[in-house]
Structure formats: C-alpha cells, structure tokens
Amino acid sequence: WLLMYPDAYEVGLPNQGLQILYELLNERPDAVAERSYAPWVDLEAELRARGLPLFSLETHRPAGVFDVLAFNLSAELVYTNVLNMIDLAGVAVRAAARRAADPVVIAGGHCTFNPEPLADFVDAFVIGDGEEVVGEITTVLAAWKADGRPDRVDLLHQLARVPGVYVPAMYEVVYD
C-alpha cells in the first residue's frame, strides 16, 4: 500500500487517519504500507523535467510499483492534487484506462461521503472509517494478486462486495 496524502508533507504528516492505517497495515504479516505526499511545485517540476515518478517516503520506490495508491481525502481543495499525484505516479489518471498491472486507486476520508466528483479517477472509495475495512480490502487484493492479477473488472467486483466500499464502475449515475 502507498498511503498518499494529497497535500504537502508538513500538512499531511500529523493526519491521524493516515498514521492509524500505516500502523494497522504494517502490523499485518501480509501487507506493507509506505507514505507519499504531494510535492511542492519545485520538486514536481524537477520530477517532470527528469522523467522521474512520484515515490514513497520510506524506500523511495516509484509510486507506480505499489499494488494500491490510497488517498486520504480530508478537503475538497486537494482534488486536483489527487489527479496530479496519480499522473506523477505514471498511472492512467482515468480509472477506465487502467490495466490489471496498474495500482488500484482507493480513496477514503471525510470527503468520500460524496465520492462522485472523483468517481472517474478513483477505482474504489471507502465510505466511513478505514480502520475496519482496510483488512478486508487487503485480503481481497492478496487473493487477486495470488491469482496472477487476472482481470481488473473481477477485482472491482470483489471490492464492491466489501461492506463500506463503493466502486463507481459498478454503477451508472443518472442526474436530473
């Protein structure tokens, strides 16, 4: 898991939700979590100029090699940072364009109570507290990965069966 906070390190570091998930995942024998934060504009410019991807804080691994990019959405003002971080990770920004080998993009936090503004870009949303559901999601991902990462659509169906997880691709939203 790459736990991503779509704001600067100084803003995201004290976030309790991210710290709790980090600890819960790293206590599991079948999961590892690292962190990443939105780069300031000067670092983003350097990354883009040198063709380097966004990376994890702990091991500096490229974000795109993780199985999960998990965003903590604490404010609507960071939505553009989410899109920018997905792009900097070298992952297709639109969920529909992602392949089985791409990381699964998951979002949770306060702003997921209305997930539709980011529905085209996020594979799955955790609605409510992530502490309970992160283990179930990890189990689903581990089984999919052990199966050779066959079909991304099958994974999305499995995630949609987890209580508290909303997978936008499984629904057609109609606006009046």
CSV table of C-alpha atoms in Angstrom, one decimal:
chain,number,residue,atom,x,y,z
A,1,TRP,CA,0.0,0.0,0.0
A,2,LEU,CA,1.2,3.5,-0.8
A,3,LEU,CA,-0.7,5.8,1.6
A,4,MET,CA,-0.9,9.1,-0.2
A,5,TYR,CA,-1.8,12.5,1.3
A,6,PRO,CA,-2.7,15.0,-1.4
A,7,ASP,CA,-1.1,17.9,0.3
A,8,ALA,CA,2.4,18.9,1.4
A,9,TYR,CA,4.3,16.7,3.9
A,10,GLU,CA,4.1,19.4,6.6
A,11,VAL,CA,0.3,19.4,6.3
A,12,GLY,CA,-0.2,15.6,5.9
A,13,LEU,CA,2.2,14.2,8.5
A,14,PRO,CA,0.0,14.9,11.5
A,15,ASN,CA,-3.0,13.3,9.9
A,16,GLN,CA,-4.2,10.7,12.4
A,17,GLY,CA,-6.2,8.6,9.9
A,18,LEU,CA,-3.1,8.1,7.7
A,19,GLN,CA,-1.0,7.2,10.8
A,20,ILE,CA,-3.5,4.7,12.0
A,21,LEU,CA,-3.8,3.0,8.6
A,22,TYR,CA,0.0,3.0,8.3
A,23,GLU,CA,0.3,1.2,11.7
A,24,LEU,CA,-2.5,-1.3,11.0
A,25,LEU,CA,-1.2,-2.3,7.7
A,26,ASN,CA,2.4,-2.6,8.8
A,27,GLU,CA,1.4,-4.8,11.7
A,28,ARG,CA,-0.1,-7.3,9.3
A,29,PRO,CA,2.1,-10.2,8.0
A,30,ASP,CA,0.6,-9.9,4.5
A,31,ALA,CA,0.9,-6.2,4.0
A,32,VAL,CA,3.3,-3.3,3.9
A,33,ALA,CA,2.5,0.4,3.8
A,34,GLU,CA,4.6,3.3,2.9
A,35,ARG,CA,3.7,7.0,2.5
A,36,SER,CA,3.8,9.7,-0.1
A,37,TYR,CA,2.8,13.4,-0.1
A,38,ALA,CA,2.1,16.0,-2.8
A,39,PRO,CA,5.3,17.5,-3.9
A,40,TRP,CA,5.8,21.3,-3.8
A,41,VAL,CA,5.9,22.9,-7.3
A,42,ASP,CA,9.7,23.0,-7.4
A,43,LEU,CA,10.0,19.2,-6.8
A,44,GLU,CA,7.2,18.4,-9.2
A,45,ALA,CA,9.0,20.5,-11.9
A,46,GLU,CA,12.2,18.5,-11.2
A,47,LEU,CA,10.4,15.2,-11.3
A,48,ARG,CA,8.7,16.0,-14.6
A,49,ALA,CA,11.9,17.5,-16.1
A,50,ARG,CA,13.9,14.4,-15.3
A,51,GLY,CA,11.2,12.0,-16.2
A,52,LEU,CA,11.1,10.7,-12.6
A,53,PRO,CA,7.9,9.4,-10.9
A,54,LEU,CA,6.5,10.3,-7.6
A,55,PHE,CA,8.0,8.0,-4.9
A,56,SER,CA,7.5,6.7,-1.4
A,57,LEU,CA,8.9,8.4,1.6
A,58,GLU,CA,10.3,5.3,3.3
A,59,THR,CA,12.1,3.4,0.4
A,60,HIS,CA,11.9,5.9,-2.5
A,61,ARG,CA,10.2,3.2,-4.6
A,62,PRO,CA,8.2,4.6,-7.6
A,63,ALA,CA,4.6,5.0,-6.7
A,64,GLY,CA,3.5,3.0,-9.8
A,65,VAL,CA,5.1,-0.2,-8.5
A,66,PHE,CA,2.7,-0.4,-5.5
A,67,ASP,CA,-0.4,-2.5,-5.6
A,68,VAL,CA,-2.5,0.2,-4.1
A,69,LEU,CA,-2.4,4.0,-4.2
A,70,ALA,CA,-4.6,5.0,-1.2
A,71,PHE,CA,-5.6,8.7,-0.8
A,72,ASN,CA,-6.8,10.4,2.3
A,73,LEU,CA,-9.3,13.0,1.3
A,74,SER,CA,-9.7,15.5,4.0
A,75,ALA,CA,-10.8,18.5,2.0
A,76,GLU,CA,-12.2,19.1,-1.5
A,77,LEU,CA,-9.5,21.6,-2.2
A,78,VAL,CA,-7.0,18.7,-2.7
A,79,TYR,CA,-8.9,17.0,-5.5
A,80,THR,CA,-6.6,18.4,-8.2
A,81,ASN,CA,-3.6,17.2,-6.2
A,82,VAL,CA,-5.1,13.7,-6.3
A,83,LEU,CA,-5.1,13.8,-10.1
A,84,ASN,CA,-1.7,15.3,-10.2
A,85,MET,CA,-0.2,12.6,-7.9
A,86,ILE,CA,-1.8,9.8,-10.0
A,87,ASP,CA,-0.3,11.4,-13.1
A,88,LEU,CA,3.1,11.8,-11.3
A,89,ALA,CA,3.0,8.1,-10.3
A,90,GLY,CA,2.9,7.2,-14.0
A,91,VAL,CA,-0.6,5.7,-13.7
A,92,ALA,CA,-3.5,6.5,-16.0
A,93,VAL,CA,-5.5,9.3,-14.4
A,94,ARG,CA,-8.9,8.0,-15.5
A,95,ALA,CA,-9.9,4.7,-13.8
A,96,ALA,CA,-11.4,3.3,-17.1
A,97,ALA,CA,-7.9,3.5,-18.7
A,98,ARG,CA,-6.1,1.4,-16.1
A,99,ARG,CA,-4.9,-2.1,-16.8
A,100,ALA,CA,-4.6,-5.1,-14.5
A,101,ALA,CA,-0.9,-4.4,-13.9
A,102,ASP,CA,-1.7,-0.8,-12.7
A,103,PRO,CA,-2.1,0.0,-9.0
A,104,VAL,CA,-5.6,0.1,-7.6
A,105,VAL,CA,-6.5,3.7,-6.7
A,106,ILE,CA,-8.5,3.9,-3.5
A,107,ALA,CA,-9.7,6.9,-1.6
A,108,GLY,CA,-11.1,7.4,1.9
A,109,GLY,CA,-11.6,10.2,4.4
A,110,HIS,CA,-14.1,12.9,5.1
A,111,CYS,CA,-14.7,13.9,1.5
A,112,THR,CA,-15.7,10.4,0.4
A,113,PHE,CA,-19.2,10.8,1.7
A,114,ASN,CA,-19.7,12.4,-1.7
A,115,PRO,CA,-17.4,10.4,-4.0
A,116,GLU,CA,-18.9,11.4,-7.3
A,117,PRO,CA,-16.6,14.4,-8.1
A,118,LEU,CA,-13.7,11.9,-8.2
A,119,ALA,CA,-15.6,8.9,-9.5
A,120,ASP,CA,-13.9,8.9,-12.9
A,121,PHE,CA,-10.5,8.8,-11.4
A,122,VAL,CA,-10.7,6.5,-8.3
A,123,ASP,CA,-11.3,2.8,-8.5
A,124,ALA,CA,-12.9,2.4,-5.1
A,125,PHE,CA,-13.9,4.6,-2.2
A,126,VAL,CA,-14.1,3.7,1.5
A,127,ILE,CA,-17.2,5.3,2.9
A,128,GLY,CA,-16.7,5.6,6.6
A,129,ASP,CA,-13.8,4.6,8.8
A,130,GLY,CA,-11.0,2.8,7.1
A,131,GLU,CA,-9.6,1.0,10.2
A,132,GLU,CA,-12.2,-1.8,9.9
A,133,VAL,CA,-12.3,-2.2,6.2
A,134,VAL,CA,-8.6,-2.0,5.3
A,135,GLY,CA,-8.0,-5.6,6.4
A,136,GLU,CA,-10.9,-6.8,4.2
A,137,ILE,CA,-9.6,-4.9,1.3
A,138,THR,CA,-6.1,-6.3,1.9
A,139,THR,CA,-7.5,-9.8,1.9
A,140,VAL,CA,-9.3,-9.2,-1.4
A,141,LEU,CA,-6.2,-7.7,-3.0
A,142,ALA,CA,-4.0,-10.5,-1.8
A,143,ALA,CA,-6.3,-13.2,-3.3
A,144,TRP,CA,-6.4,-11.3,-6.6
A,145,LYS,CA,-2.6,-10.9,-6.6
A,146,ALA,CA,-2.1,-14.6,-5.7
A,147,ASP,CA,-4.3,-15.5,-8.6
A,148,GLY,CA,-2.0,-13.7,-11.0
A,149,ARG,CA,-3.9,-10.4,-11.2
A,150,PRO,CA,-6.2,-11.8,-13.8
A,151,ASP,CA,-8.9,-9.3,-14.6
A,152,ARG,CA,-9.2,-5.8,-13.1
A,153,VAL,CA,-13.0,-5.9,-13.5
A,154,ASP,CA,-13.2,-9.0,-11.3
A,155,LEU,CA,-11.1,-7.3,-8.7
A,156,LEU,CA,-13.6,-4.3,-8.8
A,157,HIS,CA,-16.5,-6.7,-8.3
A,158,GLN,CA,-14.8,-8.3,-5.3
A,159,LEU,CA,-14.1,-4.9,-3.8
A,160,ALA,CA,-17.7,-3.8,-4.3
A,161,ARG,CA,-18.8,-6.8,-2.2
A,162,VAL,CA,-16.8,-5.4,0.8
A,163,PRO,CA,-19.2,-3.5,3.1
A,164,GLY,CA,-18.4,0.2,3.1
A,165,VAL,CA,-16.6,0.1,-0.3
A,166,TYR,CA,-18.1,2.0,-3.2
A,167,VAL,CA,-16.8,1.1,-6.7
A,168,PRO,CA,-18.1,3.7,-9.2
A,169,ALA,CA,-17.5,1.5,-12.2
A,170,MET,CA,-20.3,-0.8,-10.9
A,171,TYR,CA,-22.9,1.9,-11.1
A,172,GLU,CA,-24.4,4.2,-13.7
A,173,VAL,CA,-25.1,7.6,-12.1
A,174,VAL,CA,-28.1,9.5,-13.5
A,175,TYR,CA,-28.5,13.2,-12.9
A,176,ASP,CA,-31.9,15.0,-13.2
